[in-house]
Coordinates of C-alpha atoms in Angstrom, one line a residue:
Chain A
M451 CA -88.6 239.8 -77.4
V452 CA -85.0 240.3 -77.9
R453 CA -81.9 239.2 -75.9
I454 CA -79.1 241.8 -75.6
I455 CA -75.6 240.7 -75.0
V456 CA -73.0 243.3 -74.2
K457 CA -69.4 242.0 -74.5
N458 CA -66.4 243.9 -73.1
V459 CA -67.9 247.2 -74.3
S460 CA -65.8 250.3 -73.6
K461 CA -66.4 253.9 -74.8
V462 CA -63.9 256.6 -74.8
F463 CA -64.3 260.2 -75.8
K464 CA -61.8 262.9 -76.9
K465 CA -59.1 260.4 -78.0
G466 CA -59.2 258.4 -74.8
K467 CA -59.1 261.3 -72.4
V468 CA -62.6 260.6 -71.1
V469 CA -63.6 257.0 -70.4
A470 CA -67.4 256.9 -70.4
L471 CA -67.7 253.1 -70.3
D472 CA -65.0 250.7 -69.0
N473 CA -65.3 247.1 -70.1
V474 CA -69.0 246.5 -69.5
N475 CA -70.3 242.9 -69.8
I476 CA -74.0 242.1 -69.4
N477 CA -76.7 239.8 -70.7
I478 CA -80.2 241.2 -70.7
E479 CA -82.7 238.3 -71.2
N480 CA -85.6 238.2 -73.6
G481 CA -88.6 240.0 -72.1
E482 CA -86.6 241.1 -69.0
R483 CA -87.1 244.4 -67.3
F484 CA -83.6 245.6 -66.7
G485 CA -82.6 248.8 -64.9
I486 CA -79.3 250.8 -65.0
L487 CA -78.7 252.8 -61.9
G488 CA -75.9 255.3 -61.5
P489 CA -75.0 258.8 -60.5
S490 CA -74.9 261.5 -63.2
G491 CA -71.8 261.2 -65.3
A492 CA -71.4 257.5 -64.7
G493 CA -72.0 256.6 -68.4
K494 CA -75.7 255.6 -68.1
T495 CA -76.8 257.7 -71.1
T496 CA -73.8 256.6 -73.1
F497 CA -74.7 253.0 -72.4
M498 CA -78.2 253.5 -73.6
R499 CA -77.1 255.4 -76.7
I500 CA -74.9 252.5 -77.6
I501 CA -77.7 250.0 -77.2
A502 CA -79.9 252.3 -79.3
G503 CA -77.3 252.6 -82.0
L504 CA -77.0 256.4 -81.6
D505 CA -73.4 255.8 -80.6
V506 CA -70.9 253.0 -81.2
P507 CA -68.7 251.2 -78.7
S508 CA -65.0 252.2 -79.0
T509 CA -64.1 248.5 -78.3
G510 CA -66.2 245.5 -77.6
E511 CA -69.3 243.9 -79.2
L512 CA -73.0 244.2 -78.9
Y513 CA -75.4 241.5 -80.0
F514 CA -79.2 241.5 -80.4
D515 CA -80.1 237.8 -80.0
D516 CA -77.4 236.2 -82.2
R517 CA -76.9 239.2 -84.5
L518 CA -73.9 241.3 -84.1
V519 CA -75.1 244.9 -84.2
A520 CA -72.0 246.9 -83.4
S521 CA -68.4 246.1 -82.7
N522 CA -65.1 247.9 -82.2
G523 CA -66.2 251.4 -83.4
K524 CA -68.3 250.1 -86.2
L525 CA -72.0 250.3 -86.6
I526 CA -73.2 247.1 -88.2
V527 CA -77.0 247.5 -87.7
P528 CA -78.2 251.1 -87.8
P529 CA -80.7 252.2 -85.1
E530 CA -83.7 252.1 -87.4
D531 CA -83.2 248.4 -88.0
R532 CA -82.9 247.4 -84.4
K533 CA -86.7 247.5 -83.6
I534 CA -86.3 249.9 -80.7
G535 CA -88.8 252.2 -79.1
M536 CA -87.1 254.9 -77.1
V537 CA -88.5 257.5 -74.6
F538 CA -86.0 260.3 -74.3
Q539 CA -85.4 262.1 -71.0
T540 CA -86.9 265.3 -72.6
W541 CA -89.5 263.2 -74.4
A542 CA -88.4 264.7 -77.7
L543 CA -92.0 265.2 -79.0
Y544 CA -92.2 267.1 -82.3
P545 CA -93.6 270.5 -81.2
N546 CA -95.0 271.3 -84.7
L547 CA -97.1 268.1 -84.9
T548 CA -100.2 267.0 -82.9
A549 CA -100.2 264.2 -80.5
F550 CA -101.8 262.0 -83.2
E551 CA -99.1 262.9 -85.8
N552 CA -96.4 262.4 -83.2
I553 CA -97.6 258.9 -82.4
A554 CA -98.2 258.1 -86.1
F555 CA -94.8 259.4 -87.2
P556 CA -92.9 256.0 -86.9
L557 CA -95.7 254.3 -88.8
T558 CA -95.5 256.8 -91.7
N559 CA -92.1 255.3 -92.5
M560 CA -93.5 251.9 -93.0
K561 CA -95.7 250.9 -95.9
M562 CA -99.0 251.2 -94.1
S563 CA -102.4 252.5 -95.2
K564 CA -103.9 255.6 -93.5
E565 CA -106.6 253.4 -92.1
E566 CA -104.2 251.0 -90.5
I567 CA -102.1 253.8 -89.0
R568 CA -105.2 255.4 -87.5
K569 CA -106.3 252.1 -86.0
R570 CA -102.9 251.4 -84.5
V571 CA -102.5 254.9 -83.1
E572 CA -106.0 254.8 -81.5
E573 CA -105.3 251.4 -80.1
V574 CA -102.2 252.5 -78.3
A575 CA -103.7 255.8 -77.3
K576 CA -106.6 253.9 -75.6
I577 CA -104.2 251.7 -73.6
L578 CA -102.3 254.8 -72.4
D579 CA -105.5 256.9 -71.9
I580 CA -104.6 259.7 -74.2
H581 CA -107.2 259.1 -77.0
H582 CA -109.1 262.3 -76.0
V583 CA -106.0 264.6 -76.5
L584 CA -104.9 263.2 -79.9
N585 CA -105.7 266.5 -81.7
H586 CA -103.7 268.6 -79.3
F587 CA -100.2 269.9 -79.8
P588 CA -97.5 268.9 -77.2
R589 CA -97.4 272.3 -75.6
E590 CA -101.2 272.0 -74.9
L591 CA -100.7 268.8 -72.9
S592 CA -99.8 268.3 -69.3
G593 CA -96.4 266.7 -68.4
G594 CA -98.0 263.4 -67.7
Q595 CA -99.8 263.4 -71.0
Q596 CA -96.7 264.4 -72.9
Q597 CA -94.9 261.5 -71.3
R598 CA -97.6 259.1 -72.4
V599 CA -97.5 260.5 -75.9
A600 CA -93.8 259.8 -76.0
L601 CA -94.4 256.3 -74.6
A602 CA -97.1 255.7 -77.2
R603 CA -94.8 256.8 -80.0
A604 CA -92.2 254.4 -78.8
L605 CA -94.7 251.5 -78.5
V606 CA -96.8 252.1 -81.6
K607 CA -94.3 250.5 -84.0
D608 CA -94.3 247.3 -81.9
P609 CA -90.7 247.3 -80.9
S610 CA -88.7 244.4 -79.5
L611 CA -86.9 246.6 -77.1
L612 CA -88.1 249.6 -75.1
L613 CA -85.5 252.0 -73.9
L614 CA -86.5 254.6 -71.2
D615 CA -83.9 257.3 -70.4
E616 CA -84.8 258.9 -67.1
P617 CA -88.4 258.8 -68.2
F618 CA -89.9 260.1 -65.0
S619 CA -87.5 262.8 -63.9
N620 CA -89.6 265.5 -65.7
L621 CA -92.8 264.5 -63.9
D622 CA -94.4 265.7 -60.7
A623 CA -93.6 263.5 -57.8
R624 CA -97.3 262.7 -57.4
M625 CA -97.6 261.4 -61.0
R626 CA -94.5 259.3 -61.0
D627 CA -96.0 256.3 -59.3
S628 CA -98.9 256.0 -61.7
A629 CA -96.5 256.5 -64.6
R630 CA -94.3 253.7 -63.3
A631 CA -97.2 251.4 -62.8
L632 CA -98.4 252.2 -66.4
V633 CA -95.0 251.4 -67.9
K634 CA -94.8 248.1 -66.0
E635 CA -98.3 247.1 -67.0
V636 CA -97.8 247.9 -70.7
Q637 CA -94.5 246.1 -70.7
S638 CA -96.0 242.9 -69.3
R639 CA -98.9 243.1 -71.6
L640 CA -96.6 243.4 -74.7
G641 CA -93.8 241.2 -73.4
V642 CA -91.2 243.6 -74.8
T643 CA -87.7 243.7 -73.4
L644 CA -87.3 246.8 -71.3
L645 CA -84.2 248.8 -70.4
V646 CA -84.7 251.7 -68.0
V647 CA -81.9 254.1 -67.1
S648 CA -82.3 256.2 -63.9
H649 CA -80.6 257.8 -61.0
D650 CA -83.7 257.3 -58.9
P651 CA -83.9 254.0 -57.0
A652 CA -87.7 254.4 -56.9
D653 CA -87.8 253.9 -60.6
I654 CA -85.7 250.7 -60.4
F655 CA -87.7 249.2 -57.5
A656 CA -91.0 249.9 -59.3
I657 CA -90.0 248.6 -62.7
A658 CA -86.9 246.5 -62.9
D659 CA -86.4 242.8 -62.3
R660 CA -82.7 243.2 -62.3
V661 CA -80.5 246.2 -62.0
G662 CA -76.9 247.0 -62.9
V663 CA -75.1 249.7 -61.1
L664 CA -72.7 251.9 -63.1
V665 CA -70.1 253.9 -61.3
K666 CA -67.5 255.9 -63.3
G667 CA -68.1 253.8 -66.4
K668 CA -67.7 250.4 -64.6
L669 CA -70.6 248.0 -64.0
V670 CA -69.9 247.4 -60.3
Q671 CA -72.8 245.2 -59.4
V672 CA -75.7 243.4 -61.1
G673 CA -78.6 241.7 -59.3
K674 CA -82.1 241.9 -58.1
P675 CA -82.9 245.4 -56.6
E676 CA -83.6 243.8 -53.2
D677 CA -80.3 241.9 -53.2
L678 CA -78.4 245.1 -54.0
Y679 CA -80.3 246.9 -51.3
D680 CA -79.3 244.3 -48.7
N681 CA -75.9 243.3 -49.9
P682 CA -74.2 246.2 -51.8
V683 CA -70.6 245.7 -52.8
S684 CA -69.7 249.2 -51.7
I685 CA -71.0 252.1 -49.8
Q686 CA -71.5 253.9 -53.1
V687 CA -73.8 251.2 -54.4
A688 CA -75.5 251.2 -51.1
S689 CA -76.3 254.9 -51.2
L690 CA -77.3 254.8 -54.9
I691 CA -80.0 252.2 -54.3
G692 CA -81.4 253.7 -51.1
E693 CA -80.9 256.0 -48.2
I694 CA -78.2 254.9 -45.9
N695 CA -76.2 256.3 -42.9
E696 CA -72.5 256.4 -43.7
L697 CA -70.3 256.3 -40.6
E698 CA -66.5 256.2 -40.5
G699 CA -65.0 254.6 -37.4
K700 CA -62.0 253.2 -35.8
V701 CA -61.6 249.4 -35.7
T702 CA -60.9 248.0 -32.2
N703 CA -61.0 244.5 -30.7
E704 CA -64.6 245.1 -29.7
G705 CA -65.8 246.3 -33.1
V706 CA -66.0 249.6 -35.0
V707 CA -66.2 252.6 -32.7
I708 CA -67.7 255.9 -33.6
G709 CA -67.8 258.2 -30.5
S710 CA -70.0 256.7 -28.0
L711 CA -71.3 254.1 -30.4
R712 CA -69.8 250.7 -30.9
F713 CA -70.8 248.3 -33.7
P714 CA -69.9 244.7 -32.9
V715 CA -68.4 243.6 -36.2
S716 CA -65.0 242.4 -37.1
V717 CA -62.9 244.0 -39.8
S718 CA -59.3 243.5 -40.7
S719 CA -58.2 247.0 -41.6
D720 CA -57.7 250.0 -39.2
R721 CA -60.6 252.1 -40.2
A722 CA -63.9 251.0 -41.6
I723 CA -67.1 252.4 -42.9
I724 CA -70.4 251.3 -41.3
G725 CA -73.5 251.5 -43.5
I726 CA -76.8 251.3 -41.8
R727 CA -80.2 252.0 -43.4
P728 CA -82.5 254.3 -41.5
E729 CA -85.2 251.6 -41.1
D730 CA -82.5 249.4 -39.3
V731 CA -82.0 252.0 -36.6
K732 CA -84.3 252.4 -33.6
L733 CA -84.2 255.1 -31.0
S734 CA -85.6 254.4 -27.6
K735 CA -85.5 255.9 -24.1
D736 CA -86.0 252.5 -22.5
V737 CA -84.3 249.2 -22.9
I738 CA -85.7 247.0 -25.7
K739 CA -85.9 243.4 -25.0
D740 CA -85.8 241.9 -28.5
D741 CA -82.9 239.8 -29.8
S742 CA -83.0 241.0 -33.3
W743 CA -82.1 244.6 -32.1
I744 CA -78.8 245.2 -30.5
L745 CA -77.8 248.2 -28.4
V746 CA -74.8 250.1 -29.9
G747 CA -74.7 252.9 -27.4
K748 CA -76.1 256.3 -26.5
G749 CA -76.7 259.2 -28.8
K750 CA -78.1 262.7 -28.7
V751 CA -80.9 264.0 -30.8
K752 CA -79.7 266.8 -33.1
V753 CA -82.6 267.7 -35.4
I754 CA -86.1 266.4 -35.8
G755 CA -88.1 266.9 -39.0
Y756 CA -91.4 265.7 -40.4
Q757 CA -91.8 263.9 -43.7
G758 CA -94.5 261.7 -45.2
G759 CA -96.2 260.8 -41.9
L760 CA -93.0 260.0 -40.1
F761 CA -90.6 262.0 -38.0
R762 CA -87.1 262.1 -39.4
I763 CA -84.7 262.2 -36.5
T764 CA -81.0 262.9 -36.7
I765 CA -78.8 261.9 -33.8
T766 CA -75.1 262.2 -33.2
P767 CA -73.0 259.9 -31.0
L768 CA -71.7 261.6 -27.9
D769 CA -68.1 263.0 -28.7
S770 CA -68.5 262.7 -32.4
E771 CA -69.6 264.8 -35.4
E772 CA -71.0 261.9 -37.4
E773 CA -74.8 261.8 -37.9
I774 CA -77.3 259.0 -38.1
F775 CA -80.9 259.6 -39.2
T776 CA -83.9 257.4 -38.9
Y777 CA -87.6 257.6 -39.1
S778 CA -89.9 257.3 -36.1
D779 CA -93.6 257.3 -35.6
H780 CA -93.3 259.5 -32.6
P781 CA -91.3 262.7 -32.0
I782 CA -88.3 262.9 -29.8
H783 CA -87.1 266.4 -28.7
S784 CA -83.8 267.6 -29.8
G785 CA -81.1 267.6 -27.2
E786 CA -82.5 264.4 -25.5
E787 CA -80.2 261.5 -25.0
V788 CA -81.5 258.2 -26.4
L789 CA -80.4 254.5 -26.7
V790 CA -79.5 253.6 -30.2
Y791 CA -80.4 250.1 -31.4
V792 CA -79.6 248.6 -34.8
R793 CA -81.0 245.5 -36.5
K794 CA -78.5 242.8 -35.8
D795 CA -77.9 241.3 -39.3
K796 CA -78.3 244.6 -41.2
I797 CA -75.0 246.3 -40.3
K798 CA -73.0 246.7 -43.5
V799 CA -69.3 247.0 -43.2
F800 CA -67.1 248.4 -46.0
E801 CA -63.4 248.8 -46.0
K802 CA -62.1 252.3 -46.1
N803 CA -60.4 253.0 -49.4
Chain B
M793 CA -76.7 316.1 -52.4
D794 CA -76.8 312.5 -53.3
K795 CA -74.2 311.6 -55.9
K796 CA -76.4 309.1 -57.6
M797 CA -78.4 310.4 -60.5
R798 CA -82.1 310.5 -60.1
P799 CA -83.8 307.8 -62.2
V800 CA -85.8 310.5 -64.1
I801 CA -82.6 312.3 -65.2
K802 CA -80.9 309.1 -66.1
A803 CA -83.8 308.0 -68.3
S804 CA -84.0 311.5 -69.9
L805 CA -80.3 311.3 -70.8
H806 CA -80.9 307.9 -72.3
Y807 CA -83.7 309.2 -74.4
L808 CA -81.7 312.3 -75.4
A809 CA -78.9 310.1 -76.7
L810 CA -81.4 307.9 -78.6
A811 CA -83.0 310.9 -80.1
I812 CA -79.7 312.4 -81.3
V813 CA -78.8 309.1 -83.0
S814 CA -82.2 308.7 -84.5
V815 CA -82.1 312.3 -85.9
I816 CA -78.7 311.7 -87.5
W817 CA -80.0 308.5 -89.0
L818 CA -83.3 310.0 -90.2
I819 CA -81.9 313.2 -91.9
P820 CA -81.0 311.5 -95.2
V821 CA -84.4 309.7 -95.2
Y822 CA -86.1 313.0 -94.5
A823 CA -84.2 314.7 -97.3
M824 CA -85.1 311.9 -99.7
L825 CA -88.7 312.2 -98.8
I826 CA -89.2 316.0 -99.0
N827 CA -87.0 316.6 -102.1
G828 CA -88.9 314.1 -104.2
F829 CA -92.0 316.3 -103.8
K830 CA -90.2 319.5 -105.0
S831 CA -90.4 320.9 -108.5
N832 CA -87.4 321.0 -110.8
F833 CA -86.8 324.6 -110.1
E834 CA -87.4 324.5 -106.3
V835 CA -85.1 321.5 -105.8
L836 CA -82.2 323.6 -107.1
S837 CA -83.2 326.9 -105.5
T838 CA -84.0 325.8 -101.9
P839 CA -81.7 324.3 -99.3
V840 CA -81.9 320.5 -99.1
L841 CA -83.5 320.3 -95.7
V842 CA -86.2 322.9 -96.3
P843 CA -89.6 321.4 -97.1
P844 CA -91.2 322.2 -100.5
T845 CA -93.5 325.2 -100.6
K846 CA -95.8 323.3 -103.0
I847 CA -96.0 319.6 -103.2
T848 CA -95.8 318.3 -106.8
F849 CA -95.8 314.7 -108.0
E850 CA -94.1 315.3 -111.3
A851 CA -90.8 313.7 -110.1
Y852 CA -92.6 310.6 -108.9
V853 CA -94.7 310.3 -112.1
S854 CA -91.7 310.5 -114.4
V855 CA -89.6 308.2 -112.2
L856 CA -92.3 305.6 -111.9
L857 CA -92.7 305.4 -115.6
S858 CA -89.1 304.7 -116.2
L859 CA -88.6 302.6 -113.1
A860 CA -91.5 300.2 -113.8
K861 CA -89.5 297.8 -115.9
P862 CA -86.4 297.7 -113.6
L863 CA -88.7 297.2 -110.6
I864 CA -90.4 294.2 -112.3
N865 CA -86.9 292.9 -113.4
S866 CA -85.7 293.2 -109.8
L867 CA -88.7 291.3 -108.4
I868 CA -88.3 288.5 -111.0
I869 CA -84.6 288.2 -110.0
V870 CA -84.9 288.7 -106.2
I871 CA -87.8 286.5 -105.3
P872 CA -86.5 283.2 -106.8
T873 CA -82.9 284.1 -105.6
S874 CA -83.9 284.6 -102.0
F875 CA -86.2 281.6 -101.8
I876 CA -83.7 279.3 -103.4
S877 CA -80.8 280.6 -101.3
A878 CA -82.6 280.4 -98.0
F879 CA -84.1 277.0 -98.8
L880 CA -81.0 275.4 -100.1
G881 CA -79.0 277.1 -97.4
A882 CA -81.4 275.5 -94.8
M883 CA -80.8 272.1 -96.4
G884 CA -77.1 272.7 -96.3
A885 CA -77.2 273.8 -92.7
Y886 CA -79.1 270.6 -91.8
F887 CA -76.5 268.6 -93.6
F888 CA -73.7 270.1 -91.6
Y889 CA -75.8 269.6 -88.4
T890 CA -76.1 265.9 -89.0
L891 CA -72.4 265.6 -90.1
S892 CA -71.1 267.4 -87.0
Y893 CA -73.2 265.1 -84.7
S894 CA -72.1 261.9 -86.5
F895 CA -70.0 259.6 -84.4
S896 CA -67.6 259.0 -87.3
R897 CA -64.6 261.3 -86.7
A898 CA -64.0 261.7 -90.5
S899 CA -67.4 263.1 -91.2
S900 CA -67.2 265.7 -88.4
A901 CA -63.8 266.7 -89.8
I902 CA -65.3 267.0 -93.3
S903 CA -68.1 269.1 -91.8
D904 CA -65.7 271.5 -90.2
V905 CA -63.7 271.9 -93.4
L906 CA -66.7 272.4 -95.6
F907 CA -68.3 274.8 -93.2
S908 CA -65.1 276.9 -93.1
L909 CA -65.1 277.0 -96.9
I910 CA -68.7 278.2 -97.0
S911 CA -68.0 280.9 -94.4
L912 CA -65.0 281.9 -96.5
A913 CA -67.3 282.1 -99.6
T914 CA -69.5 284.7 -97.9
F915 CA -66.5 286.9 -97.2
I916 CA -65.1 287.0 -100.7
P917 CA -65.7 290.5 -102.2
Q918 CA -67.9 290.1 -105.3
E919 CA -65.6 292.5 -107.2
A920 CA -62.8 290.0 -106.9
T921 CA -64.7 287.5 -108.9
L922 CA -65.4 289.8 -111.8
L923 CA -63.4 288.0 -114.6
P924 CA -64.1 284.4 -113.7
L925 CA -67.8 285.1 -113.0
T926 CA -68.3 287.0 -116.2
R927 CA -66.5 284.3 -118.2
L928 CA -68.5 281.6 -116.6
I929 CA -71.8 283.3 -117.3
V930 CA -70.8 284.2 -120.9
S931 CA -69.7 280.6 -121.6
M932 CA -73.0 279.3 -120.3
G933 CA -74.7 281.7 -122.7
L934 CA -76.5 283.4 -119.9
L935 CA -75.2 286.9 -120.2
D936 CA -77.9 289.5 -120.0
S937 CA -80.6 287.0 -118.9
Y938 CA -82.7 286.5 -115.8
I939 CA -81.3 283.0 -115.3
G940 CA -77.7 284.3 -115.5
I941 CA -78.2 287.0 -112.9
I942 CA -80.1 284.6 -110.6
F943 CA -77.4 282.0 -111.0
A944 CA -74.6 284.5 -110.2
L945 CA -76.5 285.8 -107.2
L946 CA -77.1 282.3 -106.0
I947 CA -73.4 281.7 -106.0
F948 CA -73.0 284.3 -103.3
Y949 CA -76.2 284.0 -101.4
I950 CA -76.5 280.2 -101.0
P951 CA -73.5 280.2 -98.6
T952 CA -75.0 283.2 -96.8
G953 CA -78.2 281.3 -96.4
A954 CA -76.4 278.2 -95.1
L955 CA -74.4 280.2 -92.7
L956 CA -77.4 282.0 -91.3
M957 CA -79.6 278.9 -91.2
S958 CA -77.0 276.9 -89.4
M959 CA -77.3 279.3 -86.5
F960 CA -81.0 278.7 -86.4
I961 CA -80.9 274.9 -87.0
S962 CA -78.2 274.2 -84.4
V963 CA -80.6 275.2 -81.6
I964 CA -83.1 272.5 -82.5
P965 CA -82.8 269.8 -79.8
R966 CA -80.7 266.9 -81.1
S967 CA -83.0 264.3 -79.5
L968 CA -85.8 265.3 -81.9
I969 CA -83.7 264.3 -84.8
E970 CA -82.4 261.2 -83.1
A971 CA -86.0 260.1 -82.2
A972 CA -86.9 260.5 -85.9
K973 CA -83.8 258.6 -87.0
M974 CA -84.6 255.7 -84.7
D975 CA -88.0 255.4 -86.3
G976 CA -86.3 254.9 -89.7
T977 CA -87.0 258.4 -91.0
G978 CA -84.9 259.5 -94.0
D979 CA -83.0 262.7 -93.8
L980 CA -85.1 264.5 -96.4
K981 CA -88.3 263.6 -94.5
I982 CA -86.7 264.7 -91.2
F983 CA -85.8 268.0 -92.8
M984 CA -89.2 268.6 -94.4
K985 CA -91.4 267.5 -91.5
I986 CA -89.4 268.6 -88.5
V987 CA -86.3 270.7 -89.1
F988 CA -87.7 273.1 -91.6
P989 CA -91.1 273.8 -89.9
L990 CA -89.2 274.3 -86.6
S991 CA -86.7 276.7 -88.1
M992 CA -89.4 278.8 -89.9
P993 CA -88.8 282.0 -88.0
G994 CA -85.1 281.6 -88.8
F995 CA -86.0 280.8 -92.4
I996 CA -88.0 284.0 -92.7
S997 CA -85.2 286.1 -91.2
T998 CA -82.8 284.6 -93.6
L999 CA -85.2 285.2 -96.5
I1000 CA -85.6 288.9 -95.6
F1001 CA -81.9 289.4 -95.2
I1002 CA -81.2 287.9 -98.6
I1003 CA -84.1 289.8 -100.2
I1004 CA -82.6 293.1 -99.0
Q1005 CA -79.1 292.1 -99.9
A1006 CA -80.0 290.9 -103.4
W1007 CA -82.3 293.9 -104.0
N1008 CA -79.5 296.3 -103.2
N1009 CA -76.8 294.3 -105.0
F1010 CA -75.2 296.7 -107.5
F1011 CA -72.2 294.9 -108.8
I1012 CA -73.6 291.8 -110.3
P1013 CA -76.3 293.4 -112.4
L1014 CA -73.8 296.1 -113.4
V1015 CA -71.5 293.4 -115.0
L1016 CA -74.0 290.9 -116.2
V1017 CA -76.6 293.2 -117.7
T1018 CA -75.8 294.7 -121.2
T1019 CA -79.2 295.9 -122.5
P1020 CA -81.4 298.7 -121.0
G1021 CA -84.5 296.4 -120.9
M1022 CA -82.8 294.1 -118.5
K1023 CA -81.8 296.8 -116.0
L1024 CA -82.4 296.2 -112.4
T1025 CA -83.6 298.8 -109.9
S1026 CA -80.2 299.4 -108.2
I1027 CA -78.7 300.3 -111.6
A1028 CA -81.6 302.3 -112.8
V1029 CA -81.5 304.5 -109.7
L1030 CA -77.9 305.4 -110.4
S1031 CA -78.7 306.5 -113.9
Y1032 CA -80.4 309.6 -112.4
S1033 CA -77.2 311.1 -111.3
G1034 CA -75.3 312.0 -114.5
A1035 CA -71.9 313.4 -115.1
Y1036 CA -73.1 316.8 -116.5
G1037 CA -76.0 317.5 -114.2
T1038 CA -78.3 315.8 -111.8
L1039 CA -82.1 316.1 -111.4
Y1040 CA -82.1 316.0 -107.7
N1041 CA -85.9 315.7 -107.3
D1042 CA -86.0 312.7 -109.7
T1043 CA -83.0 311.1 -107.9
F1044 CA -84.6 311.4 -104.5
A1045 CA -88.0 310.1 -105.8
A1046 CA -86.2 307.1 -107.5
G1047 CA -84.4 306.3 -104.3
M1048 CA -87.7 306.4 -102.4
V1049 CA -89.5 304.2 -104.9
A1050 CA -86.6 301.7 -105.0
S1051 CA -86.7 301.4 -101.2
I1052 CA -90.4 300.9 -100.9
I1053 CA -90.5 297.2 -101.9
P1054 CA -87.8 296.0 -99.4
L1055 CA -89.3 298.2 -96.8
A1056 CA -92.7 296.8 -97.3
I1057 CA -91.4 293.2 -97.1
F1058 CA -89.6 294.1 -93.9
V1059 CA -92.7 295.6 -92.4
F1060 CA -94.9 292.6 -93.3
L1061 CA -92.4 290.0 -92.3
G1062 CA -90.5 292.0 -89.6
R1063 CA -92.1 290.3 -86.6
Y1064 CA -90.8 286.9 -87.9
F1065 CA -87.4 288.5 -88.3
I1066 CA -87.4 289.7 -84.7
R1067 CA -88.8 286.3 -83.6
G1068 CA -86.0 284.6 -85.4
L1069 CA -83.4 286.8 -83.7
M1070 CA -85.0 286.0 -80.3
A1071 CA -84.9 282.3 -81.0
L1072 CA -81.2 282.6 -81.5
G1073 CA -80.8 284.6 -78.3
G1074 CA -82.9 282.0 -76.4
G1075 CA -80.2 279.3 -76.7
G1076 CA -81.8 275.9 -76.7
K1077 CA -85.3 277.2 -76.8
G1078 CA -85.3 277.6 -80.6
V1079 CA -88.5 275.7 -80.9

């Protein structure tokens, strides 16, 4: 319901000693679900606080639709006039108020009758399935319920933009998927523009249509999560958006060599980094006759683990300390030698810098 | 034998040290308690630490009669003073909290300067303000009145309240206030609905501290009270030790009576006081 335009935004702290955001440019479309992914300290929270109006950009401009809301260190539209609902990482529920009072709090600042407030709160509570706990205090609620109360408080005032700051990091792993599904469902029902900040690629894949990756304050890549997954601009982006094997090798005429493994790719520099996702690696004792998989050499199984119904197998090339892990549906004993296959068009090559 | 002390001996030594300190601390209280129950003759003829042979209440009776008015005066002064100082102090503390988190560099600088000034105000010895304070109160026409004494005490205790409350308020998570701000909540409403209720243990601690300080304040009532009817407890207690002779049993009884009210307040509100102190120690867990 609102389009956000970020133009050349930079943010420095401590008189320029700390650069939190470095010339960020981005357009977030009306009704889009946009994700910001980055390691801790990359400026994600700063970015979100600037959008929310809790902080101002040191330089650059921020527009909501065609309205300039902040520019060059000046706050033009304060947070309360931006029609934003925000879910904080810690949820920031008022501990002295009940769930009902928490959700109703934004409405008490508008000229609205008690009846109307009750109706709106109950409506949103029903959508989020918390109507039976409205009389409880936050400390009496489970983590998932607290999170939904926080979401309800953000949604009850009918915002144009919903900001989620690491909204699932305080939840049990089991509950995260249902919480993500709920957020996505509510968003599409209300059509509100959504900005989610996270370090967890699972949040991004579950929710975002598009994602921007922040590294050291710079927006290094923007695109669909799947595109970033397959075509990351750097090994850092690759490892932020999913698990990846990172191997440094020497470049020869026949490709990149790491111990007994040889990846047939051509690179111009001396040394290169090979990135290969675990699902693009296959270990086999016998020769595989399938053109999409290519043999890169022999490796030795180092460790085998078990995780989520699959065996996690780590191998090392012969004569090298590098490690490659992959998942397999059957165990292979450690110490065994295996043939290492990789999916042909999925080898990612990055220059060493 | 083992060089390490056995736990029993170690604990015993700890308790012995504690006991010695407690006894030293309790001796004056003990003396105050027993001597108030002695007769005029016995208080002069027996050593101060020896208990009375016969308990009499004559000292207490005579003291209570003459202390009744000062006790009421003190209550009339101390209750509004402590509530106003703690409450305005809390508001001031919240003001500094919001200023220091503001992203405008000017306002956080202003916050620092004002806060240093306030801290300074709590360190000024009250005696140093004798002339200006008296002249101020006289020119306002408030000499020898409840309002005048309350006003003078507020000058000293509002900064104390702000200083103490800012320690409690600064542990409230910033995101709570930001969440309220984003919903368009005004500062007064944020203070009344969120900040004040959440800093209640701190508020009560501050309140108790100021009650005790104001109750025992000697200098301000000494200068600003001119008629006997306006006397406060701290001054009235002193009048029992005269230059030509002292009625020790009356003095001790008066001391006891004067201590009872702050003591009772501390006993009733003491657990909040402790809770407030614990909230401070708990860092960010001040909620």
